[in-house]
Amino acid sequence: MAIQIDLSTSQYGTAFAAAYFRIVTASISRGPGNTFMVMIDCSGFATSTPTDDTHPIDFRRYNAALSDIEAAAGDDFLSKCYTWVMAQDDMSGSTAV
């Protein structure tokens, strides 16, 4: 699973059509008041077939309450993370690939 989105700007000064984002980290930690938080790191690539030698063109970190991730649509924890990330403002217009 991954996320595809058109980037109108980037740190490289150019747009990237169909940028390919994938979750590289999803970790759960205890937050304030005995709540649990999820940290989700996403790397974006200019190709849908990145290798270990491919450098990301973008990186995004998200923090969410575990309850928000669990409430998202999906068959398992990771698919729920992808659904939640796609619903964020900076991923507006994205599609699952």
PDB file of C-alpha atoms in Angstrom:
ATOM      1  CA  MET A   1       0.000   0.000   0.000  1.00  0.00           C
ATOM      2  CA  ALA A   2       1.133   3.543  -0.684  1.00  0.00           C
ATOM      3  CA  ILE A   3      -0.198   7.037  -1.312  1.00  0.00           C
ATOM      4  CA  GLN A   4       0.039   8.983  -4.561  1.00  0.00           C
ATOM      5  CA  ILE A   5      -0.274  12.773  -4.694  1.00  0.00           C
ATOM      6  CA  ASP A   6       0.789  15.575  -7.032  1.00  0.00           C
ATOM      7  CA  LEU A   7       3.257  17.944  -5.366  1.00  0.00           C
ATOM      8  CA  SER A   8       3.074  21.481  -6.724  1.00  0.00           C
ATOM      9  CA  THR A   9       6.303  22.437  -4.921  1.00  0.00           C
ATOM     10  CA  SER A  10       9.184  20.635  -3.282  1.00  0.00           C
ATOM     11  CA  GLN A  11      12.432  21.327  -1.487  1.00  0.00           C
ATOM     12  CA  TYR A  12      14.117  20.908  -4.877  1.00  0.00           C
ATOM     13  CA  GLY A  13      12.229  23.818  -6.435  1.00  0.00           C
ATOM     14  CA  THR A  14      10.195  21.696  -8.820  1.00  0.00           C
ATOM     15  CA  ALA A  15       6.844  19.983  -8.895  1.00  0.00           C
ATOM     16  CA  PHE A  16       6.468  16.217  -8.833  1.00  0.00           C
ATOM     17  CA  ALA A  17       3.417  14.648 -10.447  1.00  0.00           C
ATOM     18  CA  ALA A  18       2.279  11.385  -8.880  1.00  0.00           C
ATOM     19  CA  ALA A  19       4.724  11.501  -5.964  1.00  0.00           C
ATOM     20  CA  TYR A  20       4.772   8.156  -4.168  1.00  0.00           C
ATOM     21  CA  PHE A  21       4.527   8.215  -0.352  1.00  0.00           C
ATOM     22  CA  ARG A  22       4.881   5.223   1.892  1.00  0.00           C
ATOM     23  CA  ILE A  23       4.878   4.820   5.643  1.00  0.00           C
ATOM     24  CA  VAL A  24       8.371   4.087   6.890  1.00  0.00           C
ATOM     25  CA  THR A  25       7.610   4.169  10.628  1.00  0.00           C
ATOM     26  CA  ALA A  26       4.458   3.740  12.691  1.00  0.00           C
ATOM     27  CA  SER A  27       5.126   3.580  16.404  1.00  0.00           C
ATOM     28  CA  ILE A  28       2.920   3.672  19.476  1.00  0.00           C
ATOM     29  CA  SER A  29       3.922   5.379  22.700  1.00  0.00           C
ATOM     30  CA  ARG A  30       2.199   6.323  25.917  1.00  0.00           C
ATOM     31  CA  GLY A  31       1.033   9.916  25.957  1.00  0.00           C
ATOM     32  CA  PRO A  32      -0.253  12.195  28.691  1.00  0.00           C
ATOM     33  CA  GLY A  33      -3.044  10.952  30.916  1.00  0.00           C
ATOM     34  CA  ASN A  34      -2.524   7.257  30.090  1.00  0.00           C
ATOM     35  CA  THR A  35      -3.460   7.782  26.453  1.00  0.00           C
ATOM     36  CA  PHE A  36      -1.574   6.266  23.564  1.00  0.00           C
ATOM     37  CA  MET A  37      -0.155   8.211  20.632  1.00  0.00           C
ATOM     38  CA  VAL A  38       0.919   7.027  17.183  1.00  0.00           C
ATOM     39  CA  MET A  39       3.845   8.632  15.360  1.00  0.00           C
ATOM     40  CA  ILE A  40       3.728   8.047  11.605  1.00  0.00           C
ATOM     41  CA  ASP A  41       6.662   8.904   9.335  1.00  0.00           C
ATOM     42  CA  CYS A  42       6.069   9.041   5.578  1.00  0.00           C
ATOM     43  CA  SER A  43       8.740   9.311   2.899  1.00  0.00           C
ATOM     44  CA  GLY A  44       7.848  10.625  -0.549  1.00  0.00           C
ATOM     45  CA  PHE A  45       9.602   9.537  -3.730  1.00  0.00           C
ATOM     46  CA  ALA A  46       9.570  10.667  -7.362  1.00  0.00           C
ATOM     47  CA  THR A  47       9.104   7.058  -8.481  1.00  0.00           C
ATOM     48  CA  SER A  48       6.643   4.346  -7.496  1.00  0.00           C
ATOM     49  CA  THR A  49       9.457   1.793  -7.458  1.00  0.00           C
ATOM     50  CA  PRO A  50      12.034   3.200  -5.026  1.00  0.00           C
ATOM     51  CA  THR A  51      15.018   1.058  -4.102  1.00  0.00           C
ATOM     52  CA  ASP A  52      17.293   1.240  -1.077  1.00  0.00           C
ATOM     53  CA  ASP A  53      19.422   3.726  -3.073  1.00  0.00           C
ATOM     54  CA  THR A  54      16.510   6.060  -3.916  1.00  0.00           C
ATOM     55  CA  HIS A  55      16.501   9.282  -1.908  1.00  0.00           C
ATOM     56  CA  PRO A  56      13.195  10.763  -0.759  1.00  0.00           C
ATOM     57  CA  ILE A  57      11.973  14.043  -2.214  1.00  0.00           C
ATOM     58  CA  ASP A  58       9.774  14.738   0.824  1.00  0.00           C
ATOM     59  CA  PHE A  59       9.312  13.601   4.414  1.00  0.00           C
ATOM     60  CA  ARG A  60       6.282  14.098   6.652  1.00  0.00           C
ATOM     61  CA  ARG A  61       5.724  13.210  10.301  1.00  0.00           C
ATOM     62  CA  TYR A  62       2.274  12.896  11.811  1.00  0.00           C
ATOM     63  CA  ASN A  63       1.154  12.402  15.400  1.00  0.00           C
ATOM     64  CA  ALA A  64      -2.278  11.025  16.199  1.00  0.00           C
ATOM     65  CA  ALA A  65      -4.177   9.569  19.091  1.00  0.00           C
ATOM     66  CA  LEU A  66      -4.277   5.783  18.860  1.00  0.00           C
ATOM     67  CA  SER A  67      -8.059   5.995  19.165  1.00  0.00           C
ATOM     68  CA  ASP A  68      -8.190   8.112  15.971  1.00  0.00           C
ATOM     69  CA  ILE A  69      -6.118   5.533  14.077  1.00  0.00           C
ATOM     70  CA  GLU A  70      -8.252   2.680  15.389  1.00  0.00           C
ATOM     71  CA  ALA A  71     -11.401   4.530  14.249  1.00  0.00           C
ATOM     72  CA  ALA A  72     -10.106   4.848  10.655  1.00  0.00           C
ATOM     73  CA  ALA A  73     -11.237   2.470   7.933  1.00  0.00           C
ATOM     74  CA  GLY A  74      -8.971  -0.471   7.189  1.00  0.00           C
ATOM     75  CA  ASP A  75      -8.411  -4.162   7.744  1.00  0.00           C
ATOM     76  CA  ASP A  76      -5.350  -3.824  10.000  1.00  0.00           C
ATOM     77  CA  PHE A  77      -3.293  -1.261  11.906  1.00  0.00           C
ATOM     78  CA  LEU A  78      -1.090  -0.244   8.962  1.00  0.00           C
ATOM     79  CA  SER A  79      -3.972   0.191   6.512  1.00  0.00           C
ATOM     80  CA  LYS A  80      -5.751   2.325   9.127  1.00  0.00           C
ATOM     81  CA  CYS A  81      -2.597   4.461   9.381  1.00  0.00           C
ATOM     82  CA  TYR A  82      -2.633   4.991   5.600  1.00  0.00           C
ATOM     83  CA  THR A  83      -6.331   5.919   5.669  1.00  0.00           C
ATOM     84  CA  TRP A  84      -5.726   8.411   8.479  1.00  0.00           C
ATOM     85  CA  VAL A  85      -2.719  10.007   6.723  1.00  0.00           C
ATOM     86  CA  MET A  86      -4.690  10.416   3.479  1.00  0.00           C
ATOM     87  CA  ALA A  87      -7.346  12.356   5.420  1.00  0.00           C
ATOM     88  CA  GLN A  88      -4.851  15.013   6.563  1.00  0.00           C
ATOM     89  CA  ASP A  89      -4.928  18.497   5.005  1.00  0.00           C
ATOM     90  CA  ASP A  90      -1.485  18.210   3.411  1.00  0.00           C
ATOM     91  CA  MET A  91      -2.540  14.963   1.684  1.00  0.00           C
ATOM     92  CA  SER A  92      -5.749  16.401   0.210  1.00  0.00           C
ATOM     93  CA  GLY A  93      -6.351  14.900  -3.226  1.00  0.00           C
ATOM     94  CA  SER A  94      -4.219  11.838  -2.579  1.00  0.00           C
ATOM     95  CA  THR A  95      -5.133   8.347  -3.717  1.00  0.00           C
ATOM     96  CA  ALA A  96      -4.241   4.891  -2.450  1.00  0.00           C
ATOM     97  CA  VAL A  97      -1.994   2.902  -4.775  1.00  0.00           C
TER      98      VAL A  97
END
